[in-house]
PDB file of C-alpha atoms in Angstrom:
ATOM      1  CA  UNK A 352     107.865  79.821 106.637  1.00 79.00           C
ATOM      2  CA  UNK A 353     108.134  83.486 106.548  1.00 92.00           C
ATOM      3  CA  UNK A 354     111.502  84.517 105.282  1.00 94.00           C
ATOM      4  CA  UNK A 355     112.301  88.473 105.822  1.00 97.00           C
ATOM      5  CA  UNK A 356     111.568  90.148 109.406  1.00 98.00           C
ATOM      6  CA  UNK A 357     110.433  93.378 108.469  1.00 98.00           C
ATOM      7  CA  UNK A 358     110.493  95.438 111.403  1.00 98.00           C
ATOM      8  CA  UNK A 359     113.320  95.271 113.611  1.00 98.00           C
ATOM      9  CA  UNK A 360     115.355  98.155 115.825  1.00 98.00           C
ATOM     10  CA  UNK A 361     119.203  98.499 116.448  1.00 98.00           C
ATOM     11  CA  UNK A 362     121.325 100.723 118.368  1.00 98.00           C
ATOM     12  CA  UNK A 363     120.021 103.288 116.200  1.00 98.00           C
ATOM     13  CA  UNK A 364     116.725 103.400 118.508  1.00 98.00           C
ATOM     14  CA  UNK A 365     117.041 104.851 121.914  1.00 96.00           C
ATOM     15  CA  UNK A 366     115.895 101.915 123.182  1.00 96.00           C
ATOM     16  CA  UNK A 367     117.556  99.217 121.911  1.00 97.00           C
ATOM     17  CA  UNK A 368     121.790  98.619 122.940  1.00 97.00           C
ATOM     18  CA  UNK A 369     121.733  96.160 119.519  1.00 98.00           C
ATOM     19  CA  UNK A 370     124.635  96.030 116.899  1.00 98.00           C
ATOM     20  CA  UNK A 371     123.257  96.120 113.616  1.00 98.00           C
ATOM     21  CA  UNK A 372     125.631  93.809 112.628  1.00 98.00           C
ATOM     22  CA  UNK A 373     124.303  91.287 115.520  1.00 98.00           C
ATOM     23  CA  UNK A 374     120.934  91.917 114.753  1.00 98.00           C
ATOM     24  CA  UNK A 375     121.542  90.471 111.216  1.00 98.00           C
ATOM     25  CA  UNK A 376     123.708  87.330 112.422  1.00 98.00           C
ATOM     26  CA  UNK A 377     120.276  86.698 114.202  1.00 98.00           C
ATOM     27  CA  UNK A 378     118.708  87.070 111.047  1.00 98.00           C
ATOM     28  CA  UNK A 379     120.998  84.939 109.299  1.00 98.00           C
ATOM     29  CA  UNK A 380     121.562  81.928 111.949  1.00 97.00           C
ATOM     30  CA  UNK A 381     117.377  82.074 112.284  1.00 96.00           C
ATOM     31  CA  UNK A 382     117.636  80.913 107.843  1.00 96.00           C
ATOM     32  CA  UNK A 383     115.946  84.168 106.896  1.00 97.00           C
ATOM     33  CA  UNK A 384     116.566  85.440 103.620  1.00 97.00           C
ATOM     34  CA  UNK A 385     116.226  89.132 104.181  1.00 97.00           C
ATOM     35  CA  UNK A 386     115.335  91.853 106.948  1.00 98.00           C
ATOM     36  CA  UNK A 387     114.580  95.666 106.818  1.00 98.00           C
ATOM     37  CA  UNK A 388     115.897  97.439 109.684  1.00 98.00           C
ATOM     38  CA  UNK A 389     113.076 100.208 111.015  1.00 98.00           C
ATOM     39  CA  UNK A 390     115.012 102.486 113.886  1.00 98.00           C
ATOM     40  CA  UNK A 391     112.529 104.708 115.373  1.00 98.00           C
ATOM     41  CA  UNK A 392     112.159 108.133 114.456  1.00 98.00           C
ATOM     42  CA  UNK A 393     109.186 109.673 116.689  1.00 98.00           C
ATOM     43  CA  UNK A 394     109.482 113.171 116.318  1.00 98.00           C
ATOM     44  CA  UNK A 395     108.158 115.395 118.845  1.00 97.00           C
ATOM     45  CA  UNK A 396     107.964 112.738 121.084  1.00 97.00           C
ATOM     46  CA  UNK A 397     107.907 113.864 125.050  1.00 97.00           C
ATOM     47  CA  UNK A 398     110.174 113.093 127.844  1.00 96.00           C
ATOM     48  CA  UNK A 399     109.496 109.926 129.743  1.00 95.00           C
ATOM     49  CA  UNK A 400     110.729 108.196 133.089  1.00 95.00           C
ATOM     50  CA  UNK A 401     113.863 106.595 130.832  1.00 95.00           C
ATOM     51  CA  UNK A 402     114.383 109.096 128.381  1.00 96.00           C
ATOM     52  CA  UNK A 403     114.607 112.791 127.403  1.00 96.00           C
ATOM     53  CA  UNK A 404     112.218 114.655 125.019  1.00 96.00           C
ATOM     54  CA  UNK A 405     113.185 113.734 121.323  1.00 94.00           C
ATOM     55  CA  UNK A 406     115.227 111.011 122.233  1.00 96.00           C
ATOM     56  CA  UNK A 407     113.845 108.512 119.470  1.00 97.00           C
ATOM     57  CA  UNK A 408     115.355 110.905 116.872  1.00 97.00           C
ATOM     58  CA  UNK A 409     118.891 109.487 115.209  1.00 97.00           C
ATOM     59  CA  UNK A 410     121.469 110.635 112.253  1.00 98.00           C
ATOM     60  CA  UNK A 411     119.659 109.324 108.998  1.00 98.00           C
ATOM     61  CA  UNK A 412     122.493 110.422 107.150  1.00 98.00           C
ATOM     62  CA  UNK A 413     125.165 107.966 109.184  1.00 98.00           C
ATOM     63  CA  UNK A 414     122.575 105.578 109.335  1.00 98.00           C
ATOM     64  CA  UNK A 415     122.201 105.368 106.081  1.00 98.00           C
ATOM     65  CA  UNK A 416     126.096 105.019 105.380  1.00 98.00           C
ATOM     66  CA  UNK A 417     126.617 102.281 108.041  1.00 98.00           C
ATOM     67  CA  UNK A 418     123.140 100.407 106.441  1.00 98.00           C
ATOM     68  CA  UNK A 419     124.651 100.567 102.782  1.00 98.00           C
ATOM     69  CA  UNK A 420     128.152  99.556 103.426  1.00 98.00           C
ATOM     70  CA  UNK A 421     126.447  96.625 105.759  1.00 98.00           C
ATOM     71  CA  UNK A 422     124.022  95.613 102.517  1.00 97.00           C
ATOM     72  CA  UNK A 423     127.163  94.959 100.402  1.00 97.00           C
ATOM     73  CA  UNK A 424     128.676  93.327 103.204  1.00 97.00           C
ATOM     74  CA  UNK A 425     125.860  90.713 103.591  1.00 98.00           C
ATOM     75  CA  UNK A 426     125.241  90.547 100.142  1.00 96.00           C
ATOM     76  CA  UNK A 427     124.832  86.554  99.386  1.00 95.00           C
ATOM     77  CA  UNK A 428     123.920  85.978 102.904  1.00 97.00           C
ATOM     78  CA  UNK A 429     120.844  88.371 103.169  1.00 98.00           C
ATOM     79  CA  UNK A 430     118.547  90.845 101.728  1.00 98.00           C
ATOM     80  CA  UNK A 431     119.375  94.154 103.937  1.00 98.00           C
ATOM     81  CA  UNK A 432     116.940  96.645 103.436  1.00 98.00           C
ATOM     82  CA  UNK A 433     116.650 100.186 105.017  1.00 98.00           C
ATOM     83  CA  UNK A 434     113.575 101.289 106.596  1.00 98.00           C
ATOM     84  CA  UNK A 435     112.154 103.537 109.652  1.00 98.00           C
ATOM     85  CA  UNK A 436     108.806 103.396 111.873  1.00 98.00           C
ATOM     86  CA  UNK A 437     107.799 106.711 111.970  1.00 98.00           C
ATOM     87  CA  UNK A 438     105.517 107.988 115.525  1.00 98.00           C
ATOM     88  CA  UNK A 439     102.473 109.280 113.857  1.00 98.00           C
ATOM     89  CA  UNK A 440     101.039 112.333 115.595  1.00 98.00           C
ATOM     90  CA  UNK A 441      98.462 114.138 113.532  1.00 96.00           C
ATOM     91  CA  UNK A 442     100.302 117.425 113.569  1.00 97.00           C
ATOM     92  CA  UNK A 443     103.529 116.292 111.630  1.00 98.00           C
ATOM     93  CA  UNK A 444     102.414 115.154 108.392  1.00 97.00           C
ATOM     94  CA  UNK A 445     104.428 117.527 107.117  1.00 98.00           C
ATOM     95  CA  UNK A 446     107.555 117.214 109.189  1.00 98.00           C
ATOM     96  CA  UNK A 447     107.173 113.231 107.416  1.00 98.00           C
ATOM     97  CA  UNK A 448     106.554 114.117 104.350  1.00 98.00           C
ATOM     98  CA  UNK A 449     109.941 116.318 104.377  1.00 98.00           C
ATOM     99  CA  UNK A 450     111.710 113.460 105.895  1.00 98.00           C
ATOM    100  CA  UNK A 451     110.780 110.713 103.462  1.00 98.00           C
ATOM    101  CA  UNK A 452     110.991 112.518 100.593  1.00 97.00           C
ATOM    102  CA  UNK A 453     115.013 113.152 101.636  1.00 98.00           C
ATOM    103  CA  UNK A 454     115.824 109.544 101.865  1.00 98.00           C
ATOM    104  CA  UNK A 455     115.312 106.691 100.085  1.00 98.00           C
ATOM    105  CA  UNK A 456     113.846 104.222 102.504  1.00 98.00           C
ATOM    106  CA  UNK A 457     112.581 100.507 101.460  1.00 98.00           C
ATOM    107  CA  UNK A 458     109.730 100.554 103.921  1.00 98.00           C
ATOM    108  CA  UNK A 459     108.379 103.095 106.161  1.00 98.00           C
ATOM    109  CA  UNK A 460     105.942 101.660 109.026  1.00 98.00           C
ATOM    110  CA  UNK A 461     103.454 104.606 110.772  1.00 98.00           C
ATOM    111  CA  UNK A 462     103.004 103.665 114.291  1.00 98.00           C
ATOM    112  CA  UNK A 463     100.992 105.287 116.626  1.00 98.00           C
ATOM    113  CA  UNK A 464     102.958 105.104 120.372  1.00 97.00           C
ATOM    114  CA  UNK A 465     100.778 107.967 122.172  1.00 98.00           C
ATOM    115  CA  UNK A 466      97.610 108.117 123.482  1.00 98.00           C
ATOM    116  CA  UNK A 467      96.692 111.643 124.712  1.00 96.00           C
ATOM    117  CA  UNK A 468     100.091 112.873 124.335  1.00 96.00           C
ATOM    118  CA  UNK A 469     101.505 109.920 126.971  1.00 96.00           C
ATOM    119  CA  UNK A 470     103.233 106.630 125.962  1.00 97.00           C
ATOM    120  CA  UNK A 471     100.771 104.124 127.170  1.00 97.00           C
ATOM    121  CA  UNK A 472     104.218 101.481 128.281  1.00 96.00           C
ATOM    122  CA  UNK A 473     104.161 104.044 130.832  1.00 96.00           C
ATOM    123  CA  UNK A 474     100.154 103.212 132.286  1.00 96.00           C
ATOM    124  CA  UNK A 475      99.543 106.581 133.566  1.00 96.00           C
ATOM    125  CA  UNK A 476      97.140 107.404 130.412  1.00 97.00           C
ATOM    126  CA  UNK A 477      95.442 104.432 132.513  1.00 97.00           C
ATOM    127  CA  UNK A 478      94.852 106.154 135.782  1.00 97.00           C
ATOM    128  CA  UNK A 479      91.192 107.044 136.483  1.00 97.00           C
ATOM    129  CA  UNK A 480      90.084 105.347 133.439  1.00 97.00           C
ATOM    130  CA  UNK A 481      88.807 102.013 132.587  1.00 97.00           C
ATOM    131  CA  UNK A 482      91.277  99.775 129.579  1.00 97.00           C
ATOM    132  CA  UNK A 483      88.108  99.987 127.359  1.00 97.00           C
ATOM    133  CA  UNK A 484      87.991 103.896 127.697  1.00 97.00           C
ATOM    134  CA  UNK A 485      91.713 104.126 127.053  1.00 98.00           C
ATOM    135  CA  UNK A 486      91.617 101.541 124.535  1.00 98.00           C
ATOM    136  CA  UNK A 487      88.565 103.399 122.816  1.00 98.00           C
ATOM    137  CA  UNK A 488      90.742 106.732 123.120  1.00 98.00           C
ATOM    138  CA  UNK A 489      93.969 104.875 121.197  1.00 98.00           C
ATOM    139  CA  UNK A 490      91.597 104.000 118.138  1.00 98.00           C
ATOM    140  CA  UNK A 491      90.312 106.875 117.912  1.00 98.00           C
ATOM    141  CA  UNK A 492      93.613 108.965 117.825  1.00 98.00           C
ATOM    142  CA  UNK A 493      95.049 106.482 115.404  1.00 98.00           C
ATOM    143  CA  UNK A 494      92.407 106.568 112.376  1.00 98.00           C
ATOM    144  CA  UNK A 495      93.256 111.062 113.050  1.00 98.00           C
ATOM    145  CA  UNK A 496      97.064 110.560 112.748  1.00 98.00           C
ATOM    146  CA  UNK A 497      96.223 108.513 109.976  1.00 98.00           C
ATOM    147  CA  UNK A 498      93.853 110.921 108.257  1.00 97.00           C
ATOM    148  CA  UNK A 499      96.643 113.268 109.121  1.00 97.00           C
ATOM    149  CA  UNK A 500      99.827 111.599 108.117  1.00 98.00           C
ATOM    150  CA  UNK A 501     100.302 110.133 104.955  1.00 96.00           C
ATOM    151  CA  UNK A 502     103.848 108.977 104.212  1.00 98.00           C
ATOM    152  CA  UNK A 503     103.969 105.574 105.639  1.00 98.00           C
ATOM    153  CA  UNK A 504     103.510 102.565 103.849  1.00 98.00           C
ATOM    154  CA  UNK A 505     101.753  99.936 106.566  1.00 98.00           C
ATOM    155  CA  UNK A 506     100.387 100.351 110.091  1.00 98.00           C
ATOM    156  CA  UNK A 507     102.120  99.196 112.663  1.00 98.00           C
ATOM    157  CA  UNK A 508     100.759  97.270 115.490  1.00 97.00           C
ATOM    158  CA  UNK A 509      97.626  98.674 115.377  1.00 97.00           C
ATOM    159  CA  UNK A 510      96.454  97.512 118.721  1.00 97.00           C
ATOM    160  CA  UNK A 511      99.540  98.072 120.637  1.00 96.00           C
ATOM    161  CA  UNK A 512      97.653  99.716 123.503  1.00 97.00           C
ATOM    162  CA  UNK A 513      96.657  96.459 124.579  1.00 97.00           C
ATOM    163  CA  UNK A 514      99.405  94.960 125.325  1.00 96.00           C
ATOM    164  CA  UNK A 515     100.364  98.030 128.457  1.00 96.00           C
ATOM    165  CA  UNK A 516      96.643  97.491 129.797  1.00 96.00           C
ATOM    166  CA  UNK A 517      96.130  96.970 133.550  1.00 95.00           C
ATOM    167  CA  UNK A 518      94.517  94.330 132.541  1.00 96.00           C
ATOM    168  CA  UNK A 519      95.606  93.123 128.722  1.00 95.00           C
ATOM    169  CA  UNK A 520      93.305  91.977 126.902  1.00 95.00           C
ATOM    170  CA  UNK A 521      90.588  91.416 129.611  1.00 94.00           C
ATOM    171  CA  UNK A 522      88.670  94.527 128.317  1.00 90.00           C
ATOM    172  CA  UNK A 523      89.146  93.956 124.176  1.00 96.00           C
ATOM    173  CA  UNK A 524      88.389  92.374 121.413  1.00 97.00           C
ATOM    174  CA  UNK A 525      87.720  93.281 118.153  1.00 97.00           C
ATOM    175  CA  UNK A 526      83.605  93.247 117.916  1.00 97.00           C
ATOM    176  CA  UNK A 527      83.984  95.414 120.936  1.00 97.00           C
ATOM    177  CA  UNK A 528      85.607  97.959 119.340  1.00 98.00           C
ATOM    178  CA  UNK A 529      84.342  97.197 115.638  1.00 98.00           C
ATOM    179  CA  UNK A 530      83.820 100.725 114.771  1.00 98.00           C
ATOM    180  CA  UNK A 531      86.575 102.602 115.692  1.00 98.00           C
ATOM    181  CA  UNK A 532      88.637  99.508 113.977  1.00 98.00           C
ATOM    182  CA  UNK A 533      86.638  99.694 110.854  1.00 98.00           C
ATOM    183  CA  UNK A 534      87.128 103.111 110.316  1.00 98.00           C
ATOM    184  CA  UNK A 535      90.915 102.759 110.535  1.00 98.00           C
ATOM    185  CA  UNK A 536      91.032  99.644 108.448  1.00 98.00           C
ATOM    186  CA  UNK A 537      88.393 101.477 105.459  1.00 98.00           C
ATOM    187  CA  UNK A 538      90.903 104.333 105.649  1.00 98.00           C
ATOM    188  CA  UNK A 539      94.111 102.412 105.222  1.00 98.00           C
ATOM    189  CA  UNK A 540      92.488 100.372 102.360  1.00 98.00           C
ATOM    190  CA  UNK A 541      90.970 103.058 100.821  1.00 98.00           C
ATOM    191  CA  UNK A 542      94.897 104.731 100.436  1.00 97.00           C
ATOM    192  CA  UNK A 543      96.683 101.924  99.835  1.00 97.00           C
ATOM    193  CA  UNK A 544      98.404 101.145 102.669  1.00 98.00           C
ATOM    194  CA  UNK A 545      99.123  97.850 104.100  1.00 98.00           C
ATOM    195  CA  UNK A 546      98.745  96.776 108.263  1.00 98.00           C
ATOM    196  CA  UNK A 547     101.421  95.168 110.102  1.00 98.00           C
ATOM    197  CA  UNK A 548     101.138  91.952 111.986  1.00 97.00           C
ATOM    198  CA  UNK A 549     103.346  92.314 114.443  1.00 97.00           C
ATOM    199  CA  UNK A 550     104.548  89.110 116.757  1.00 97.00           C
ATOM    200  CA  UNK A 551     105.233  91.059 119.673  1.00 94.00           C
ATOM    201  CA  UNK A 552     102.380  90.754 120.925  1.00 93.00           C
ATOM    202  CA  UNK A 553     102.335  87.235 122.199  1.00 94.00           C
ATOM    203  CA  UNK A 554     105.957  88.252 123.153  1.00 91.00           C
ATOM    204  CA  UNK A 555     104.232  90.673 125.898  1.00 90.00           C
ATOM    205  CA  UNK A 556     101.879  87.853 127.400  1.00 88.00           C
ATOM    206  CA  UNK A 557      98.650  88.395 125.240  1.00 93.00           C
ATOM    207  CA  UNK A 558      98.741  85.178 123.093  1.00 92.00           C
ATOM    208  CA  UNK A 559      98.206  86.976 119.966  1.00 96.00           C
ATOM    209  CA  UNK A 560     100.072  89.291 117.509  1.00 97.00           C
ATOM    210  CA  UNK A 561      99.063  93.053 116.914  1.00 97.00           C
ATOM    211  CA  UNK A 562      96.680  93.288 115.902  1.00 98.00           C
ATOM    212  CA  UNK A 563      94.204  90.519 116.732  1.00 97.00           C
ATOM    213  CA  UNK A 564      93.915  88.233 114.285  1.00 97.00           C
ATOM    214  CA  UNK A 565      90.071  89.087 114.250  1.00 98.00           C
ATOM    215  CA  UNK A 566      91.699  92.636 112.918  1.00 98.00           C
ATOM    216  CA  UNK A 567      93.502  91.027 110.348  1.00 98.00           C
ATOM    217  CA  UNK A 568      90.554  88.760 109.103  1.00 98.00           C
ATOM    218  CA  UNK A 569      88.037  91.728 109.031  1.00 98.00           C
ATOM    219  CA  UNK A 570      90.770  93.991 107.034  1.00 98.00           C
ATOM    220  CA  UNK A 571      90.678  91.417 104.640  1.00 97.00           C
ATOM    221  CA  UNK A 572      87.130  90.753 104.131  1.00 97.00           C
ATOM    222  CA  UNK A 573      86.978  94.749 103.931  1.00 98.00           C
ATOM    223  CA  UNK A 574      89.378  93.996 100.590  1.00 97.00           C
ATOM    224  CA  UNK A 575      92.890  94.517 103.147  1.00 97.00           C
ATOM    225  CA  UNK A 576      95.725  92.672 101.075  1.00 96.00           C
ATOM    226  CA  UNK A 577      98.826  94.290 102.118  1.00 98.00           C
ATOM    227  CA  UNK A 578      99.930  92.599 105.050  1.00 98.00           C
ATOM    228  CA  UNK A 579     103.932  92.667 106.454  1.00 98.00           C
ATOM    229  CA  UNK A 580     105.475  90.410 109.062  1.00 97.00           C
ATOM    230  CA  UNK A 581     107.889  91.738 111.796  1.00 98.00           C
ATOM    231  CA  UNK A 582     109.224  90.641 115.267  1.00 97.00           C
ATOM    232  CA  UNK A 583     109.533  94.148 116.287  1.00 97.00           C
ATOM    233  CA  UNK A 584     112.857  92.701 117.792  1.00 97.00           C
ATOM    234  CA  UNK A 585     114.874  95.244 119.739  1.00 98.00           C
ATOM    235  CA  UNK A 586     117.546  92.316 120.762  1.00 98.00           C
ATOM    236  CA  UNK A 587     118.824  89.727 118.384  1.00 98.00           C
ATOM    237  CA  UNK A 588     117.651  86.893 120.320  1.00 97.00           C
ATOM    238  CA  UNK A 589     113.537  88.285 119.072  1.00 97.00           C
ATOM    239  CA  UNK A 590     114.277  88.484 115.395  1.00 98.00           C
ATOM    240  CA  UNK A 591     111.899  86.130 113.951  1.00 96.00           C
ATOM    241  CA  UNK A 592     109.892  85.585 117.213  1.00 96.00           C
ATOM    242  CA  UNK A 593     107.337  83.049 116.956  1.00 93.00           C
ATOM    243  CA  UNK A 594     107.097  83.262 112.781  1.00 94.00           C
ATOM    244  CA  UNK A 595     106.138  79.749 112.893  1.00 91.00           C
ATOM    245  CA  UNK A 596     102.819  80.999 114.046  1.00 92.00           C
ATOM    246  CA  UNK A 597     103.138  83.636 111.407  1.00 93.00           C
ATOM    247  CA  UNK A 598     101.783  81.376 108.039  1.00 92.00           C
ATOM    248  CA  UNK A 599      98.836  79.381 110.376  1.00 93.00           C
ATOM    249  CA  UNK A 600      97.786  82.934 110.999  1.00 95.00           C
ATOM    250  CA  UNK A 601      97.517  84.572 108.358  1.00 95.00           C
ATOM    251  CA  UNK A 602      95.642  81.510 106.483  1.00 94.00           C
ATOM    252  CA  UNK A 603      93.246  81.354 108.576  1.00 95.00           C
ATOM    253  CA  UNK A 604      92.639  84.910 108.275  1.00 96.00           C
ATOM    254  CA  UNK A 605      92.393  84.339 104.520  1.00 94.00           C
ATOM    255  CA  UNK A 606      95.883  85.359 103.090  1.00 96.00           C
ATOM    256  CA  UNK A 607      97.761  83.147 100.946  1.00 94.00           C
ATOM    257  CA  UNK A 608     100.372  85.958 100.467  1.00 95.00           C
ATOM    258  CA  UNK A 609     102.243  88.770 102.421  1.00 97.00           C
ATOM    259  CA  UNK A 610     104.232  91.570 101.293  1.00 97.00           C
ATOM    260  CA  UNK A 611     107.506  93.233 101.703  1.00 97.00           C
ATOM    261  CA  UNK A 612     108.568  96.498 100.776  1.00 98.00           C
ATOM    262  CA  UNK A 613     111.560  97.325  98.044  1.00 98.00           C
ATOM    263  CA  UNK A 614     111.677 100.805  97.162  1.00 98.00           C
ATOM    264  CA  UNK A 615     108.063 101.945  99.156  1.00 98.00           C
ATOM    265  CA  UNK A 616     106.144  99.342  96.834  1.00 98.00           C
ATOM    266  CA  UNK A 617     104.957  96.067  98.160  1.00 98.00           C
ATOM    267  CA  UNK A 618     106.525  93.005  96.841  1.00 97.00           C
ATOM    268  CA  UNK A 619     103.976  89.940  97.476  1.00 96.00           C
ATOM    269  CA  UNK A 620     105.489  86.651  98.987  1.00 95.00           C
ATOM    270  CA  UNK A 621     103.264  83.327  98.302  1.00 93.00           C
ATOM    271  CA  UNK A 622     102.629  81.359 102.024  1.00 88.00           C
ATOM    272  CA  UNK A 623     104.197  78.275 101.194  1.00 69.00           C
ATOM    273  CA  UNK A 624     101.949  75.334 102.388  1.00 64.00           C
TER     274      UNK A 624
END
């Protein structure tokens, strides 16, 4: 079983009402062994329907405080670790590299939550254009933020478009979109940088993590071995969603291993059989 959740938000993220300290009673009730807590900070990210321009910005330095007097705390119980998930856009690689170089995070995922400037949870990116051509347009955007920004440690749900489709995932797989995946996957590789599986995705109705498991077989036949596990729970009753899936996964994608971060370097964690 997979022991640490490694990407979870709290009350910290604009869009999540969730007590750290509930959030790790999950964690601990659920028999896991350690968590990193990733709030979001998107920076220059634009008003939406529910929320104001900026709004998934937060006080590092009181997080920080409230993260380290809660790891002594648990200490015993479970291995708190402090983290962030980072909204890549490809004109704040610098704004990052300020940020992460200020504070000493465990982890820090680079997620891509835009596609041409609009969050796609929203579906108006979708109007007028087919989920393949939107889909296409989300790849595409994340192997430039990529290129772009390079403070992050592991990709986070690469394929997240797919899951705010008009249709899901109707109109993708990976062969369809081999190239544009390849290129992100070489790049990541080629840097160092891990990739995400991320359960939410069968959590939103498409019966699969992010990315496809097809994703994370081809990243590593391309020579991928950095992967990290996380629920992307925003409520404590989704920390550890559907991990039992987690291990059958990522075997028969070819991993006997995943990693977890400690101090921005990846920690690998044998798949018990």
């Amino acid at each position: 079983m997979i022991k640490s959740d490694c990407h979870m938000h709290t009350c910290f993220s604009a869009d999540s009402e969730a007590p750290v300290t509930f959030m790790l009673d999950a964690a601990v009730e659920k028999g896991l062994e350690g968590v990193c807590i990733t709030d979001h900070m998107d920076l220059d990210f634009p008003e939406t329907p529910d929320f104001p321009a900026n709004a998934f910005q937060f006080d590092l330095d009181e997080y920080f405080g409230q993260l380290n007097r809660l790891k002594e705390q648990y200490k015993g119980k479970l291995d708190l670790r402090i983290g962030v998930e980072i909204g890549l856009q490809k004109h704040l690689g610098e704004a990052y590299h300020r940020l992460t170089e200020a504070y000493p995070f465990d982890f820090v995922i680079g997620s891509v939550h835009l596609v041409g400037g609009q969050d796609p949870y929203y579906r108006k990116i979708f109007e007028g254009r087919t989920d393949e051509e939107v889909y296409r347009m989300a790849f595409r955007e994340i192997l430039e933020n990529v290129e772009a920004v390079k403070d992050f440690d592991a990709l986070g749900h690469l394929d997240y478009v797919v899951r705010y489709g008009i249709h899901q995932a109707a109109e993708y797989s990976y062969r369809k979109f081999s190239d544009e995946i390849d290129a992100v996957l070489k790049k990541l590789i080629a840097e160092g940088k891990g990739l995400e599986m991320n359960l939410a995705g069968i959590k939103y109705g498409l019966g699969f993590p992010n990315p496809h498991p097809d994703v994370l077989k081809r990243y590593r036949e391309l020579g991928g071995e950095i992967i990290t596990i996380g629920a992307d729970a925003h409520e404590p009753a989704h920390v550890a969603y559907e991990f039992e899936k987690a291990t059958e996964i990522l075997r028969e994608c070819g991993f006997s291993y995943y990693a977890e971060f400690h101090g921005r370097k990846p920690v690998f964690q044998r798949i018990v059989p």
